[in-house]
PDB file of C-alpha atoms in Angstrom:
ATOM      1  CA  MET A   1     114.535 100.646  92.315  1.00  0.00           C
ATOM      2  CA  LYS A   2     112.481 103.838  91.538  1.00  0.00           C
ATOM      3  CA  GLN A   3     109.410 104.298  93.709  1.00  0.00           C
ATOM      4  CA  LYS A   4     106.239 105.369  91.414  1.00  0.00           C
ATOM      5  CA  ALA A   5     103.878 105.932  94.197  1.00  0.00           C
ATOM      6  CA  ILE A   6     102.429 105.399  97.489  1.00  0.00           C
ATOM      7  CA  LEU A   7      99.702 103.256  97.032  1.00  0.00           C
ATOM      8  CA  LEU A   8      98.381 102.963 100.483  1.00  0.00           C
ATOM      9  CA  ASP A   9      99.136 104.921 103.696  1.00  0.00           C
ATOM     10  CA  GLN A  10      98.374 104.163 107.040  1.00  0.00           C
ATOM     11  CA  ALA A  11      94.770 105.327 106.983  1.00  0.00           C
ATOM     12  CA  ALA A  12      94.107 103.303 103.829  1.00  0.00           C
ATOM     13  CA  ILE A  13      95.831 100.212 105.256  1.00  0.00           C
ATOM     14  CA  ASN A  14      93.393 100.521 108.302  1.00  0.00           C
ATOM     15  CA  ARG A  15      90.357 100.749 106.430  1.00  0.00           C
ATOM     16  CA  ALA A  16      91.170  97.947 104.130  1.00  0.00           C
ATOM     17  CA  LEU A  17      91.816  95.711 107.297  1.00  0.00           C
ATOM     18  CA  THR A  18      88.535  97.054 108.727  1.00  0.00           C
ATOM     19  CA  ARG A  19      86.444  95.890 105.856  1.00  0.00           C
ATOM     20  CA  ILE A  20      88.231  92.652 105.172  1.00  0.00           C
ATOM     21  CA  ALA A  21      87.463  91.915 109.133  1.00  0.00           C
ATOM     22  CA  HIS A  22      83.688  92.603 108.573  1.00  0.00           C
ATOM     23  CA  GLU A  23      83.671  90.569 105.397  1.00  0.00           C
ATOM     24  CA  ILE A  24      85.360  87.464 107.215  1.00  0.00           C
ATOM     25  CA  LEU A  25      82.563  87.885 109.986  1.00  0.00           C
ATOM     26  CA  GLU A  26      79.830  88.446 107.231  1.00  0.00           C
ATOM     27  CA  ARG A  27      81.140  85.329 105.157  1.00  0.00           C
ATOM     28  CA  ASN A  28      81.635  82.968 108.266  1.00  0.00           C
ATOM     29  CA  LYS A  29      78.337  84.141 110.040  1.00  0.00           C
ATOM     30  CA  GLY A  30      80.411  85.357 113.047  1.00  0.00           C
ATOM     31  CA  VAL A  31      83.659  83.982 114.770  1.00  0.00           C
ATOM     32  CA  ASP A  32      82.553  80.114 115.622  1.00  0.00           C
ATOM     33  CA  ASN A  33      85.422  77.943 114.570  1.00  0.00           C
ATOM     34  CA  LEU A  34      87.650  80.676 113.122  1.00  0.00           C
ATOM     35  CA  MET A  35      91.263  80.566 113.314  1.00  0.00           C
ATOM     36  CA  LEU A  36      93.494  83.374 111.667  1.00  0.00           C
ATOM     37  CA  VAL A  37      96.742  82.211 110.477  1.00  0.00           C
ATOM     38  CA  GLY A  38      99.492  84.603 109.374  1.00  0.00           C
ATOM     39  CA  ILE A  39     101.943  83.927 106.773  1.00  0.00           C
ATOM     40  CA  LYS A  40     105.522  84.979 107.975  1.00  0.00           C
ATOM     41  CA  THR A  41     106.809  88.013 107.938  1.00  0.00           C
ATOM     42  CA  ARG A  42     104.147  90.339 107.192  1.00  0.00           C
ATOM     43  CA  GLY A  43     101.123  88.208 107.184  1.00  0.00           C
ATOM     44  CA  ALA A  44     101.526  87.762 110.911  1.00  0.00           C
ATOM     45  CA  PRO A  45     101.159  91.405 111.945  1.00  0.00           C
ATOM     46  CA  LEU A  46      98.198  91.575 109.546  1.00  0.00           C
ATOM     47  CA  ALA A  47      96.526  88.746 111.220  1.00  0.00           C
ATOM     48  CA  LYS A  48      96.991  90.122 114.612  1.00  0.00           C
ATOM     49  CA  ARG A  49      95.801  93.266 113.712  1.00  0.00           C
ATOM     50  CA  LEU A  50      92.637  91.402 111.904  1.00  0.00           C
ATOM     51  CA  GLN A  51      92.121  89.708 115.417  1.00  0.00           C
ATOM     52  CA  GLU A  52      92.095  93.208 117.147  1.00  0.00           C
ATOM     53  CA  LYS A  53      89.548  94.345 114.788  1.00  0.00           C
ATOM     54  CA  ILE A  54      87.387  91.145 114.788  1.00  0.00           C
ATOM     55  CA  ASN A  55      87.306  91.432 118.795  1.00  0.00           C
ATOM     56  CA  SER A  56      86.400  95.237 118.651  1.00  0.00           C
ATOM     57  CA  ILE A  57      83.636  94.346 116.611  1.00  0.00           C
ATOM     58  CA  GLU A  58      82.292  90.945 118.180  1.00  0.00           C
ATOM     59  CA  SER A  59      84.258  91.165 121.461  1.00  0.00           C
ATOM     60  CA  VAL A  60      85.689  87.810 121.359  1.00  0.00           C
ATOM     61  CA  ASP A  61      89.163  86.908 120.637  1.00  0.00           C
ATOM     62  CA  VAL A  62      89.848  84.648 117.469  1.00  0.00           C
ATOM     63  CA  PRO A  63      92.858  82.237 118.003  1.00  0.00           C
ATOM     64  CA  ILE A  64      95.624  83.280 115.694  1.00  0.00           C
ATOM     65  CA  GLY A  65      98.589  81.443 114.316  1.00  0.00           C
ATOM     66  CA  GLU A  66     102.044  82.251 112.662  1.00  0.00           C
ATOM     67  CA  ILE A  67     103.322  79.765 110.018  1.00  0.00           C
ATOM     68  CA  ASP A  68     106.734  79.635 108.363  1.00  0.00           C
ATOM     69  CA  ILE A  69     106.612  78.199 104.875  1.00  0.00           C
ATOM     70  CA  THR A  70     110.265  78.139 104.387  1.00  0.00           C
ATOM     71  CA  LEU A  71     110.538  74.321 103.961  1.00  0.00           C
ATOM     72  CA  TYR A  72     107.652  74.154 102.065  1.00  0.00           C
ATOM     73  CA  ARG A  73     108.836  76.589  99.205  1.00  0.00           C
ATOM     74  CA  ASP A  74     109.761  75.313  95.832  1.00  0.00           C
ATOM     75  CA  ASP A  75     112.694  77.584  95.873  1.00  0.00           C
ATOM     76  CA  LEU A  76     114.082  77.323  99.621  1.00  0.00           C
ATOM     77  CA  SER A  77     116.285  80.390 100.985  1.00  0.00           C
ATOM     78  CA  HIS A  78     119.282  79.154 102.507  1.00  0.00           C
ATOM     79  CA  ALA A  79     121.842  80.049 105.096  1.00  0.00           C
ATOM     80  CA  VAL A  80     124.667  81.631 103.725  1.00  0.00           C
ATOM     81  CA  GLU A  81     127.007  79.466 105.994  1.00  0.00           C
ATOM     82  CA  ASN A  82     126.179  75.800 105.636  1.00  0.00           C
ATOM     83  CA  ASP A  83     123.529  75.945 102.960  1.00  0.00           C
ATOM     84  CA  GLU A  84     120.938  74.712 105.088  1.00  0.00           C
ATOM     85  CA  PRO A  85     117.582  76.475 104.787  1.00  0.00           C
ATOM     86  CA  GLU A  86     116.688  79.222 106.984  1.00  0.00           C
ATOM     87  CA  LEU A  87     113.867  78.157 109.326  1.00  0.00           C
ATOM     88  CA  HIS A  88     111.527  80.903 111.269  1.00  0.00           C
ATOM     89  CA  HIS A  89     109.188  80.270 114.278  1.00  0.00           C
ATOM     90  CA  THR A  90     105.862  78.499 113.834  1.00  0.00           C
ATOM     91  CA  ASP A  91     103.108  79.162 116.629  1.00  0.00           C
ATOM     92  CA  PHE A  92      99.479  78.381 117.018  1.00  0.00           C
ATOM     93  CA  GLN A  93      97.544  79.278 119.981  1.00  0.00           C
ATOM     94  CA  THR A  94      95.338  76.229 119.482  1.00  0.00           C
ATOM     95  CA  LYS A  95      94.750  73.314 117.219  1.00  0.00           C
ATOM     96  CA  ILE A  96      93.509  73.690 113.728  1.00  0.00           C
ATOM     97  CA  ALA A  97      91.866  70.297 112.974  1.00  0.00           C
ATOM     98  CA  GLY A  98      88.250  71.296 112.021  1.00  0.00           C
ATOM     99  CA  LYS A  99      88.879  74.908 111.974  1.00  0.00           C
ATOM    100  CA  LYS A 100      88.067  77.475 109.347  1.00  0.00           C
ATOM    101  CA  VAL A 101      91.484  78.633 108.877  1.00  0.00           C
ATOM    102  CA  ILE A 102      92.286  82.217 107.349  1.00  0.00           C
ATOM    103  CA  LEU A 103      95.445  82.350 105.908  1.00  0.00           C
ATOM    104  CA  VAL A 104      96.705  85.906 105.985  1.00  0.00           C
ATOM    105  CA  ASP A 105      99.556  87.286 103.753  1.00  0.00           C
ATOM    106  CA  ASP A 106     100.578  90.911 102.609  1.00  0.00           C
ATOM    107  CA  VAL A 107     100.616  90.514  98.746  1.00  0.00           C
ATOM    108  CA  LEU A 108      99.229  87.549  96.620  1.00  0.00           C
ATOM    109  CA  TYR A 109     101.301  87.539  93.255  1.00  0.00           C
ATOM    110  CA  THR A 110     102.032  84.059  91.927  1.00  0.00           C
ATOM    111  CA  GLY A 111     100.135  82.030  94.484  1.00  0.00           C
ATOM    112  CA  ARG A 112     103.425  79.907  95.398  1.00  0.00           C
ATOM    113  CA  THR A 113     103.437  81.252  99.056  1.00  0.00           C
ATOM    114  CA  VAL A 114     100.004  80.712  99.487  1.00  0.00           C
ATOM    115  CA  ARG A 115     100.333  76.651  98.053  1.00  0.00           C
ATOM    116  CA  ALA A 116     103.134  76.417 100.275  1.00  0.00           C
ATOM    117  CA  ALA A 117     101.301  77.901 103.390  1.00  0.00           C
ATOM    118  CA  MET A 118      98.281  75.470 102.632  1.00  0.00           C
ATOM    119  CA  ASP A 119     101.010  72.377 102.889  1.00  0.00           C
ATOM    120  CA  ALA A 120     102.338  73.998 106.091  1.00  0.00           C
ATOM    121  CA  VAL A 121      99.095  74.257 107.726  1.00  0.00           C
ATOM    122  CA  ILE A 122      97.676  70.824 106.376  1.00  0.00           C
ATOM    123  CA  ASP A 123     100.807  69.177 108.160  1.00  0.00           C
ATOM    124  CA  GLN A 124      99.560  71.092 111.375  1.00  0.00           C
ATOM    125  CA  GLY A 125      96.027  68.912 111.273  1.00  0.00           C
ATOM    126  CA  ARG A 126      93.086  68.820 108.792  1.00  0.00           C
ATOM    127  CA  PRO A 127      91.294  71.981 108.583  1.00  0.00           C
ATOM    128  CA  SER A 128      87.479  72.007 107.672  1.00  0.00           C
ATOM    129  CA  GLN A 129      88.119  75.134 105.348  1.00  0.00           C
ATOM    130  CA  ILE A 130      91.058  77.375 104.225  1.00  0.00           C
ATOM    131  CA  GLN A 131      90.414  80.839 103.433  1.00  0.00           C
ATOM    132  CA  LEU A 132      92.551  83.534 102.226  1.00  0.00           C
ATOM    133  CA  ALA A 133      92.859  87.266 103.027  1.00  0.00           C
ATOM    134  CA  VAL A 134      95.389  89.404 101.611  1.00  0.00           C
ATOM    135  CA  LEU A 135      96.074  93.265 101.654  1.00  0.00           C
ATOM    136  CA  ILE A 136      97.156  93.727  97.982  1.00  0.00           C
ATOM    137  CA  ASP A 137      96.168  91.511  95.137  1.00  0.00           C
ATOM    138  CA  ARG A 138      98.700  92.194  92.352  1.00  0.00           C
ATOM    139  CA  GLY A 139      97.724  89.642  89.512  1.00  0.00           C
ATOM    140  CA  HIS A 140     100.371  87.349  87.750  1.00  0.00           C
ATOM    141  CA  ARG A 141      99.195  84.183  89.111  1.00  0.00           C
ATOM    142  CA  GLU A 142     100.923  80.951  88.003  1.00  0.00           C
ATOM    143  CA  LEU A 143      99.130  78.588  90.243  1.00  0.00           C
ATOM    144  CA  PRO A 144      94.773  78.637  90.441  1.00  0.00           C
ATOM    145  CA  ILE A 145      94.955  80.506  93.566  1.00  0.00           C
ATOM    146  CA  ARG A 146      92.547  83.471  94.293  1.00  0.00           C
ATOM    147  CA  ALA A 147      91.755  85.319  97.469  1.00  0.00           C
ATOM    148  CA  ASP A 148      88.634  85.496  99.498  1.00  0.00           C
ATOM    149  CA  TYR A 149      89.224  88.586 101.196  1.00  0.00           C
ATOM    150  CA  ILE A 150      91.050  91.438  99.444  1.00  0.00           C
ATOM    151  CA  GLY A 151      92.324  94.937 100.737  1.00  0.00           C
ATOM    152  CA  LYS A 152      92.977  96.161  97.580  1.00  0.00           C
ATOM    153  CA  ASN A 153      93.609  95.043  93.718  1.00  0.00           C
ATOM    154  CA  ILE A 154      96.429  96.432  92.077  1.00  0.00           C
ATOM    155  CA  PRO A 155      97.182  95.255  88.640  1.00  0.00           C
ATOM    156  CA  THR A 156     100.682  95.526  88.088  1.00  0.00           C
ATOM    157  CA  SER A 157     103.486  94.874  85.068  1.00  0.00           C
ATOM    158  CA  GLN A 158     106.226  92.280  85.615  1.00  0.00           C
ATOM    159  CA  ASP A 159     108.657  95.028  85.878  1.00  0.00           C
ATOM    160  CA  GLU A 160     106.814  96.553  88.870  1.00  0.00           C
ATOM    161  CA  ILE A 161     107.345  95.533  92.811  1.00  0.00           C
ATOM    162  CA  ILE A 162     104.902  96.153  95.526  1.00  0.00           C
ATOM    163  CA  MET A 163     106.358  96.882  98.963  1.00  0.00           C
ATOM    164  CA  VAL A 164     104.419  96.570 102.017  1.00  0.00           C
ATOM    165  CA  ALA A 165     105.799  98.254 104.907  1.00  0.00           C
ATOM    166  CA  LEU A 166     104.283  97.937 108.543  1.00  0.00           C
ATOM    167  CA  ASN A 167     104.839  99.438 111.850  1.00  0.00           C
ATOM    168  CA  GLU A 168     105.594  95.759 113.203  1.00  0.00           C
ATOM    169  CA  THR A 169     108.425  95.135 110.799  1.00  0.00           C
ATOM    170  CA  ASP A 170     109.606  98.708 109.507  1.00  0.00           C
ATOM    171  CA  GLN A 171     108.496 101.142 111.674  1.00  0.00           C
ATOM    172  CA  GLU A 172     105.584 102.531 109.184  1.00  0.00           C
ATOM    173  CA  ASP A 173     102.603 101.466 107.447  1.00  0.00           C
ATOM    174  CA  GLN A 174     102.680 102.220 103.646  1.00  0.00           C
ATOM    175  CA  VAL A 175     102.069 100.103 100.512  1.00  0.00           C
ATOM    176  CA  SER A 176     104.420 101.520  97.604  1.00  0.00           C
ATOM    177  CA  ILE A 177     104.919 100.611  93.919  1.00  0.00           C
ATOM    178  CA  PHE A 178     108.744 100.551  92.514  1.00  0.00           C
ATOM    179  CA  GLU A 179     109.747 100.250  89.077  1.00  0.00           C
ATOM    180  CA  LYS A 180     112.403  97.505  88.645  1.00  0.00           C
TER     181      LYS A 180
END
């Protein structure tokens, strides 16, 4: 793959997350009954960063969770040795029943990851509402899913790949576009 451009650097990612945090607070009229749920892998650290930004604005810790969607995917990834699905840890600080759950992910593309995440959340309890926050929306939806909060819209071709790198997982903050 050939890198075409760096789309967001560390400062731009920080600004996008700050804006998303303010939009979440404005739309929900504060933090009452909110819960942030990061979709593994890169959605989890983004949810944590949003929690910190909301705390710096409202001085309240919004409950946070991480969700593994492996068993909910329609294209399960399998372990090499035994052809069993690879599972990751799911963790919630509080019950989600009756909460306004904000799913957080790095890139919205076909919508299949979000559909799987909604199924996984509903299996944990019945939230009063599910909203979606993404750092990047690149288009090409296969399902009727849209984000409520978007850091940056980046129209792409099918021959391009968006790569999000975060300090927590990749030791740098950067969003790049690559040519296949």
